Structures are given as structure tokens and as C-alpha cells.
């Protein structure tokens, strides 16, 4: 068991990396090269706030590994976004893109800010200034940002516009844009849809019928809200949902259409009247078949892992489990579907968007979802087979496939 109290999120992700590297028999030099980010940029992002003051934020772009293609990864706006977190998320992108076998390296960016307390005009100014501070690292064949926690298609439209002011019209410089500006249909639902594909395959393998299965989802943003919607369409019983304000629980199943309406009017799911209010901590401990963390990292840790009553944890968020929690749950026989597999749908449809931008074409929804399904299923099957063949966890199998592919390409390219 790993004692993780003082570990940063980057160190924690590297526990998973090191386990895979060990099993793959990579030598120390290769490990060190794959572990470390290739390039990191920290920038000051000063903006004038609406009341006329000047406020200076800190932004980052970390390019973790570019061996398999242009760097690719989201941009996070969050009060706790720091270099260690962005590094961790960038490395997860490297292993994820390799696992699902799309031609990208891994990157991540972010600004330490609280977008919930900022006006639209402040966010627009912040995004433009940040883009100009990092634009020399970006390029359609170099590094392509996308939305993540606290950012959305509007943020990407501002980034594309700011980049275009320097370089000319370049829709492929970001993905997750509005469809009207060259975004792909199906990108907004893609991460949730991919998670649901994985959940459905796993349910089938484990022998749990998705119809009527009890589901708990933490986080009701881009990923969580689509996951909930699609699971409800599949006939699952969503019994608990939360956002940063707290959650709601209804053992009989939550009416998702009513919940979506409520969220639109009140801005939160936590005060939905048809259920009991629960805290985020209580929500994670609800008895259910599938628990889907879809908010922030490290929510399941050594302090609460043993209290979980879910049969399967579906990691829609990035790094929701610490290695200590991972060990406790594996020991207890809980199935864990790992983040680099479960939430890859977003970057897969980003890849479709990027290719559509190259030839100024637009796929229809059926094609997007069909191709997404094929890639997710192929990756799931590969992970499941490796996990069974080597008697290792799904996470170990997923990391082994991802890390192994990057290590192979690094050698082929002759870096070492
Ligand atoms: P989002 O900003 O759209 O939504 C985040 C949700 O989490 C909101 O409902 C928010 O209220 C809730 N939340 C925030 N802090 C919380 C806390 N402390 N406790 C409980 N809930 C909290 O973000 P998103 O794009 O849905 O991303 C969610 C997760 O999924 C992140 O880990 C992100 O890295 C990961 N992810 C996102 C994508 C994507 O396409 N957007 C792709 C892959 C992975």
C-alpha cells in the first residue's frame, strides 16, 4: 500500500506510471525520460477587472511528451490549478492518447483562478492574454488545446480568435469549439458518451444489467451531466448526483429531465427538491452498482476508500483516486475502470474535430458517434484482455499499453 499523504498529484500519477514501467521492464534512463515533461511554461496573466483594478493570474502550459504526435490536452481554470497538477494531467494525456491510439502526444494547460467569481468579459480578457502568452508553443501540428474543468466551447472560441489575430484564421488550433466555428458535432457529449460505452461493456462482462442499475455521479458539468443523461436514456437508475455545492439522493431514481431543467434555472443540482440533500462526501459513500466521479482529482483517498459501497468505480474525472485508495478498493474487490480509458471520448472526438478542420469538412452525428464507439470499444477490449492475460488490474493494463506504445516510438525515432 502506498502512503500518499504528502504526495502531489503528479507524484501519484507517477506511482501508476512506475508500476507499468516496471512490468514493461523499461530501463531507468527510459523511465526518467518518459516520466518528465519535455517542456513547461509558466506565465503571468495580468488583466483589468471590471471595476478597473489590475489583477495578475498565473497560467501554465505543460507539454509532457510529443513522441507520438502534436501535444494535445485541455486547459483548466480552477483555484487549485498549479504546476504539479497540470504536469500530472499532461502526463495522463500522454498515456491516454497512446492507449486509444490516436496520433497525439500529451499536454495540459491551466490558469489558477476561480471562473465562477469572474464575469464573462473578465474571462474573455483572461483567455486572450493567456493565449498570447503561450501562442509561441501552440500550432496545429505542435500543440492543440481543448476545454477541461472550468472552461468550455466559449473559452475555445476566444482562444481561437486570439491566436488568429497573430497567425490568421486557424480553426484547428483548438478543439471543443462551437460547431458554428468549426467545432465537431458530438464533442460536447463525447466524454460522457465514451464513459457510458465503457460502463456498458464492463457491466456486460461483470454480469450487471445496466437496466435498473443504481448509478451515483459526482460532478454535473460537461462530463457529468452528459453521463447522467445518457445513462438515464439506457434505463439506468440514477440515484445520486452532485456538483460543487453538494448533492441530491433519491433511492427511487432521480427524474433526469426535471433535474436538467432545475439546473438551468437554479444553477445547481444540490437544491433539487425531489430527493434528500447530501454532501459530496456522503454521496461517494452511497450504495450503488456504479459510482462515477466526474468532477475533480483525489476525491477518493485513503480516508474514505474503505467506506465506499459501489461495485464498480468509473473514473470519468482525471485522477479521482489516489494510489492508496486504488489499493484499498482493489483489495476489497471493487472493479475500477481507469480514467485514461473511461474519459478518452473527449480527446477522441477532438481528434475527429482536428482532422475535419484540416479539410474544412463536417461529419454528421452518426459518423462521429459510430467512430467514437469503435475506438472506445477497441481500447476497452485491449485493456480487458491484457488485464485478464496478465492477472493485473484494468489500470495496470491501461498504463502498460499506453506507456509501452510511447516507449516504442521514442526508440524508433532515435531520441535515445
Ligand atoms: P466542468 O467544469 O464542466 O464541470 C465540473 C463539475 O464538477 C461541475 O458540476 C462542478 O460544480 C463540479 N465540481 C467542482 N468542484 C467540485 C468538488 N470539489 N466537489 C464536487 N463537485 C465539484 O468540468 P468537466 O469538463 O465536466 O470536467 C470534469 C472532469 O472530467 C475533470 O476531471 C476533467 O479533467 C475530466 N475530463 C473532462 C473532459 C472534457 O471533455 N471536458 C475530458 C476528459 C476528462
mmCIF file of C-alpha atoms in Angstrom, residues 175-379:
data_model
loop_
_atom_site.group_PDB
_atom_site.id
_atom_site.type_symbol
_atom_site.label_atom_id
_atom_site.label_comp_id
_atom_site.label_asym_id
_atom_site.label_seq_id
_atom_site.Cartn_x
_atom_site.Cartn_y
_atom_site.Cartn_z
ATOM 1 C CA UNK A 175 -10.768 21.668 -30.370
ATOM 2 C CA UNK A 176 -14.032 21.769 -28.470
ATOM 3 C CA UNK A 177 -15.014 24.964 -30.341
ATOM 4 C CA UNK A 178 -18.636 25.880 -31.049
ATOM 5 C CA UNK A 179 -19.890 23.961 -34.108
ATOM 6 C CA UNK A 180 -20.500 27.277 -35.911
ATOM 7 C CA UNK A 181 -16.751 28.000 -35.719
ATOM 8 C CA UNK A 182 -15.565 24.628 -36.977
ATOM 9 C CA UNK A 183 -16.249 22.513 -33.915
ATOM 10 C CA UNK A 184 -17.384 18.921 -34.293
ATOM 11 C CA UNK A 185 -20.922 17.826 -33.613
ATOM 12 C CA UNK A 186 -20.932 15.431 -30.691
ATOM 13 C CA UNK A 187 -17.853 16.957 -28.982
ATOM 14 C CA UNK A 188 -19.845 18.295 -26.027
ATOM 15 C CA UNK A 189 -21.290 14.866 -25.232
ATOM 16 C CA UNK A 190 -18.188 12.865 -26.259
ATOM 17 C CA UNK A 191 -16.502 12.336 -22.884
ATOM 18 C CA UNK A 192 -19.766 11.311 -21.219
ATOM 19 C CA UNK A 193 -20.679 9.108 -24.178
ATOM 20 C CA UNK A 194 -17.290 7.394 -24.107
ATOM 21 C CA UNK A 195 -17.661 6.781 -20.369
ATOM 22 C CA UNK A 196 -21.057 5.230 -20.957
ATOM 23 C CA UNK A 197 -19.673 2.923 -23.676
ATOM 24 C CA UNK A 198 -17.024 1.687 -21.226
ATOM 25 C CA UNK A 199 -19.542 1.291 -18.416
ATOM 26 C CA UNK A 200 -21.855 -0.697 -20.681
ATOM 27 C CA UNK A 201 -19.075 -3.049 -21.845
ATOM 28 C CA UNK A 202 -17.887 -3.582 -18.283
ATOM 29 C CA UNK A 203 -21.426 -4.174 -16.998
ATOM 30 C CA UNK A 204 -21.803 -6.861 -19.631
ATOM 31 C CA UNK A 205 -18.516 -8.534 -18.631
ATOM 32 C CA UNK A 206 -19.237 -8.370 -14.903
ATOM 33 C CA UNK A 207 -22.815 -9.557 -15.390
ATOM 34 C CA UNK A 208 -24.662 -6.482 -14.146
ATOM 35 C CA UNK A 209 -27.621 -5.434 -16.257
ATOM 36 C CA UNK A 210 -27.414 -1.673 -16.961
ATOM 37 C CA UNK A 211 -31.228 -1.518 -16.945
ATOM 38 C CA UNK A 212 -32.163 -0.575 -13.404
ATOM 39 C CA UNK A 213 -28.537 -0.489 -12.184
ATOM 40 C CA UNK A 214 -28.071 2.141 -9.478
ATOM 41 C CA UNK A 215 -25.763 4.963 -10.506
ATOM 42 C CA UNK A 216 -24.171 7.788 -8.500
ATOM 43 C CA UNK A 217 -22.415 10.622 -10.338
ATOM 44 C CA UNK A 218 -20.249 13.298 -8.724
ATOM 45 C CA UNK A 219 -19.979 16.444 -10.874
ATOM 46 C CA UNK A 220 -22.654 17.854 -13.156
ATOM 47 C CA UNK A 221 -20.623 19.809 -15.720
ATOM 48 C CA UNK A 222 -19.734 18.923 -19.275
ATOM 49 C CA UNK A 223 -18.813 15.338 -18.413
ATOM 50 C CA UNK A 224 -21.143 14.524 -15.512
ATOM 51 C CA UNK A 225 -24.333 15.962 -16.986
ATOM 52 C CA UNK A 226 -23.931 14.091 -20.282
ATOM 53 C CA UNK A 227 -23.029 10.867 -18.479
ATOM 54 C CA UNK A 228 -26.161 11.143 -16.358
ATOM 55 C CA UNK A 229 -28.351 11.935 -19.353
ATOM 56 C CA UNK A 230 -27.064 9.040 -21.466
ATOM 57 C CA UNK A 231 -27.215 6.551 -18.590
ATOM 58 C CA UNK A 232 -30.810 7.548 -17.877
ATOM 59 C CA UNK A 233 -31.588 7.006 -21.592
ATOM 60 C CA UNK A 234 -30.135 3.487 -21.232
ATOM 61 C CA UNK A 235 -32.600 2.752 -18.426
ATOM 62 C CA UNK A 236 -30.167 3.015 -15.507
ATOM 63 C CA UNK A 237 -31.480 4.319 -12.182
ATOM 64 C CA UNK A 238 -29.532 7.469 -11.289
ATOM 65 C CA UNK A 239 -29.953 7.700 -7.509
ATOM 66 C CA UNK A 240 -27.378 10.381 -6.616
ATOM 67 C CA UNK A 241 -25.926 13.430 -8.349
ATOM 68 C CA UNK A 242 -23.828 16.345 -7.083
ATOM 69 C CA UNK A 243 -21.905 19.458 -8.046
ATOM 70 C CA UNK A 244 -19.566 21.717 -6.096
ATOM 71 C CA UNK A 245 -22.500 22.959 -3.944
ATOM 72 C CA UNK A 246 -23.495 19.458 -2.785
ATOM 73 C CA UNK A 247 -25.737 16.655 -3.948
ATOM 74 C CA UNK A 248 -29.171 15.098 -4.054
ATOM 75 C CA UNK A 249 -30.142 11.483 -3.347
ATOM 76 C CA UNK A 250 -33.317 9.630 -4.233
ATOM 77 C CA UNK A 251 -33.346 5.842 -3.759
ATOM 78 C CA UNK A 252 -36.252 5.550 -6.196
ATOM 79 C CA UNK A 253 -34.281 7.226 -9.006
ATOM 80 C CA UNK A 254 -33.963 10.898 -9.933
ATOM 81 C CA UNK A 255 -36.088 12.321 -12.765
ATOM 82 C CA UNK A 256 -33.217 13.477 -15.005
ATOM 83 C CA UNK A 257 -35.277 15.712 -17.326
ATOM 84 C CA UNK A 258 -36.609 17.556 -14.282
ATOM 85 C CA UNK A 259 -33.086 17.752 -12.824
ATOM 86 C CA UNK A 260 -31.687 19.263 -16.036
ATOM 87 C CA UNK A 261 -34.492 21.846 -16.037
ATOM 88 C CA UNK A 262 -33.803 22.618 -12.395
ATOM 89 C CA UNK A 263 -30.067 23.054 -13.022
ATOM 90 C CA UNK A 264 -30.840 25.523 -15.842
ATOM 91 C CA UNK A 265 -32.994 27.685 -13.578
ATOM 92 C CA UNK A 266 -31.161 27.406 -10.248
ATOM 93 C CA UNK A 267 -27.571 26.866 -11.451
ATOM 94 C CA UNK A 268 -27.027 23.865 -9.167
ATOM 95 C CA UNK A 269 -28.349 20.345 -8.641
ATOM 96 C CA UNK A 270 -27.819 20.484 -4.885
ATOM 97 C CA UNK A 271 -31.210 22.059 -4.084
ATOM 98 C CA UNK A 272 -33.268 19.841 -6.406
ATOM 99 C CA UNK A 273 -36.452 19.366 -4.377
ATOM 100 C CA UNK A 274 -37.270 15.738 -5.295
ATOM 101 C CA UNK A 275 -34.766 13.958 -3.067
ATOM 102 C CA UNK A 276 -32.644 14.288 0.066
ATOM 103 C CA UNK A 277 -29.719 16.683 0.238
ATOM 104 C CA UNK A 278 -26.338 15.009 0.708
ATOM 105 C CA UNK A 279 -22.789 16.323 0.959
ATOM 106 C CA UNK A 280 -20.224 15.298 -1.633
ATOM 107 C CA UNK A 281 -18.602 13.045 0.972
ATOM 108 C CA UNK A 282 -21.904 11.299 1.718
ATOM 109 C CA UNK A 283 -22.650 10.955 -1.986
ATOM 110 C CA UNK A 284 -19.462 8.964 -2.594
ATOM 111 C CA UNK A 285 -20.471 6.511 0.127
ATOM 112 C CA UNK A 286 -23.933 5.704 -1.258
ATOM 113 C CA UNK A 287 -24.689 2.066 -2.018
ATOM 114 C CA UNK A 288 -24.815 1.590 -5.790
ATOM 115 C CA UNK A 289 -23.639 -0.554 -8.671
ATOM 116 C CA UNK A 290 -21.679 2.206 -10.459
ATOM 117 C CA UNK A 291 -20.030 5.229 -8.863
ATOM 118 C CA UNK A 292 -18.907 7.796 -11.430
ATOM 119 C CA UNK A 293 -16.600 10.530 -10.108
ATOM 120 C CA UNK A 294 -16.818 13.237 -12.818
ATOM 121 C CA UNK A 295 -15.553 16.346 -11.018
ATOM 122 C CA UNK A 296 -12.037 16.841 -9.635
ATOM 123 C CA UNK A 297 -8.978 14.790 -8.686
ATOM 124 C CA UNK A 298 -8.237 12.881 -5.475
ATOM 125 C CA UNK A 299 -11.818 12.771 -4.169
ATOM 126 C CA UNK A 300 -11.412 9.112 -3.191
ATOM 127 C CA UNK A 301 -8.408 8.665 -0.908
ATOM 128 C CA UNK A 302 -7.066 6.658 2.000
ATOM 129 C CA UNK A 303 -9.532 8.340 4.363
ATOM 130 C CA UNK A 304 -12.751 7.373 2.599
ATOM 131 C CA UNK A 305 -11.974 4.499 0.197
ATOM 132 C CA UNK A 306 -12.944 1.791 2.679
ATOM 133 C CA UNK A 307 -16.352 3.438 3.162
ATOM 134 C CA UNK A 308 -17.376 3.183 -0.496
ATOM 135 C CA UNK A 309 -20.215 0.773 -1.236
ATOM 136 C CA UNK A 310 -20.076 0.816 -5.027
ATOM 137 C CA UNK A 311 -19.411 -2.372 -7.001
ATOM 138 C CA UNK A 312 -17.670 -0.520 -9.833
ATOM 139 C CA UNK A 313 -15.897 2.854 -9.911
ATOM 140 C CA UNK A 314 -15.985 4.508 -13.342
ATOM 141 C CA UNK A 315 -13.314 7.205 -13.453
ATOM 142 C CA UNK A 316 -14.818 9.883 -15.694
ATOM 143 C CA UNK A 317 -12.755 12.595 -13.948
ATOM 144 C CA UNK A 318 -8.987 12.623 -14.229
ATOM 145 C CA UNK A 319 -7.193 11.000 -11.290
ATOM 146 C CA UNK A 320 -10.191 10.819 -8.906
ATOM 147 C CA UNK A 321 -8.484 8.033 -6.884
ATOM 148 C CA UNK A 322 -5.183 8.279 -5.073
ATOM 149 C CA UNK A 323 -2.916 5.213 -5.349
ATOM 150 C CA UNK A 324 -3.736 4.430 -1.709
ATOM 151 C CA UNK A 325 -7.471 4.406 -2.482
ATOM 152 C CA UNK A 326 -6.773 2.336 -5.582
ATOM 153 C CA UNK A 327 -5.019 -0.303 -3.453
ATOM 154 C CA UNK A 328 -7.774 -0.353 -0.817
ATOM 155 C CA UNK A 329 -10.530 -0.779 -3.399
ATOM 156 C CA UNK A 330 -8.652 -3.414 -5.391
ATOM 157 C CA UNK A 331 -8.106 -5.325 -2.174
ATOM 158 C CA UNK A 332 -11.844 -5.094 -1.449
ATOM 159 C CA UNK A 333 -12.707 -6.496 -4.884
ATOM 160 C CA UNK A 334 -14.198 -3.298 -6.284
ATOM 161 C CA UNK A 335 -13.750 -3.025 -10.062
ATOM 162 C CA UNK A 336 -12.081 0.193 -11.166
ATOM 163 C CA UNK A 337 -12.375 1.413 -14.736
ATOM 164 C CA UNK A 338 -9.393 3.773 -15.130
ATOM 165 C CA UNK A 339 -9.521 7.417 -16.197
ATOM 166 C CA UNK A 340 -7.194 7.121 -19.193
ATOM 167 C CA UNK A 341 -9.674 4.681 -20.705
ATOM 168 C CA UNK A 342 -13.032 5.954 -19.406
ATOM 169 C CA UNK A 343 -12.703 9.655 -20.245
ATOM 170 C CA UNK A 344 -10.842 9.313 -23.553
ATOM 171 C CA UNK A 345 -14.001 10.050 -25.576
ATOM 172 C CA UNK A 346 -13.386 13.806 -25.365
ATOM 173 C CA UNK A 347 -9.937 13.708 -26.887
ATOM 174 C CA UNK A 348 -11.033 11.146 -29.471
ATOM 175 C CA UNK A 349 -13.737 13.469 -30.811
ATOM 176 C CA UNK A 350 -11.222 16.336 -30.521
ATOM 177 C CA UNK A 351 -9.072 14.279 -32.875
ATOM 178 C CA UNK A 352 -12.054 13.998 -35.258
ATOM 179 C CA UNK A 353 -12.561 17.776 -34.998
ATOM 180 C CA UNK A 354 -8.894 18.443 -35.768
ATOM 181 C CA UNK A 355 -8.996 16.226 -38.865
ATOM 182 C CA UNK A 356 -12.275 17.835 -40.026
ATOM 183 C CA UNK A 357 -10.612 21.255 -39.716
ATOM 184 C CA UNK A 358 -7.748 20.174 -41.988
ATOM 185 C CA UNK A 359 -10.081 19.553 -44.889
ATOM 186 C CA UNK A 360 -12.802 22.038 -43.895
ATOM 187 C CA UNK A 361 -15.446 19.367 -43.664
ATOM 188 C CA UNK A 362 -18.132 18.458 -41.162
ATOM 189 C CA UNK A 363 -19.037 14.924 -40.196
ATOM 190 C CA UNK A 364 -22.597 14.163 -39.081
ATOM 191 C CA UNK A 365 -23.505 12.958 -35.597
ATOM 192 C CA UNK A 366 -23.961 9.364 -36.661
ATOM 193 C CA UNK A 367 -20.431 9.167 -38.063
ATOM 194 C CA UNK A 368 -18.895 10.856 -35.000
ATOM 195 C CA UNK A 369 -20.631 8.569 -32.517
ATOM 196 C CA UNK A 370 -20.017 5.483 -34.624
ATOM 197 C CA UNK A 371 -16.261 6.110 -34.941
ATOM 198 C CA UNK A 372 -16.070 7.078 -31.264
ATOM 199 C CA UNK A 373 -17.757 3.808 -30.318
ATOM 200 C CA UNK A 374 -15.303 1.801 -32.421
ATOM 201 C CA UNK A 375 -12.215 3.376 -30.850
ATOM 202 C CA UNK A 376 -13.555 3.182 -27.283
ATOM 203 C CA UNK A 377 -14.584 -0.443 -27.692
ATOM 204 C CA UNK A 378 -11.234 -1.400 -29.250
ATOM 205 C CA UNK A 379 -9.380 0.228 -26.341
#
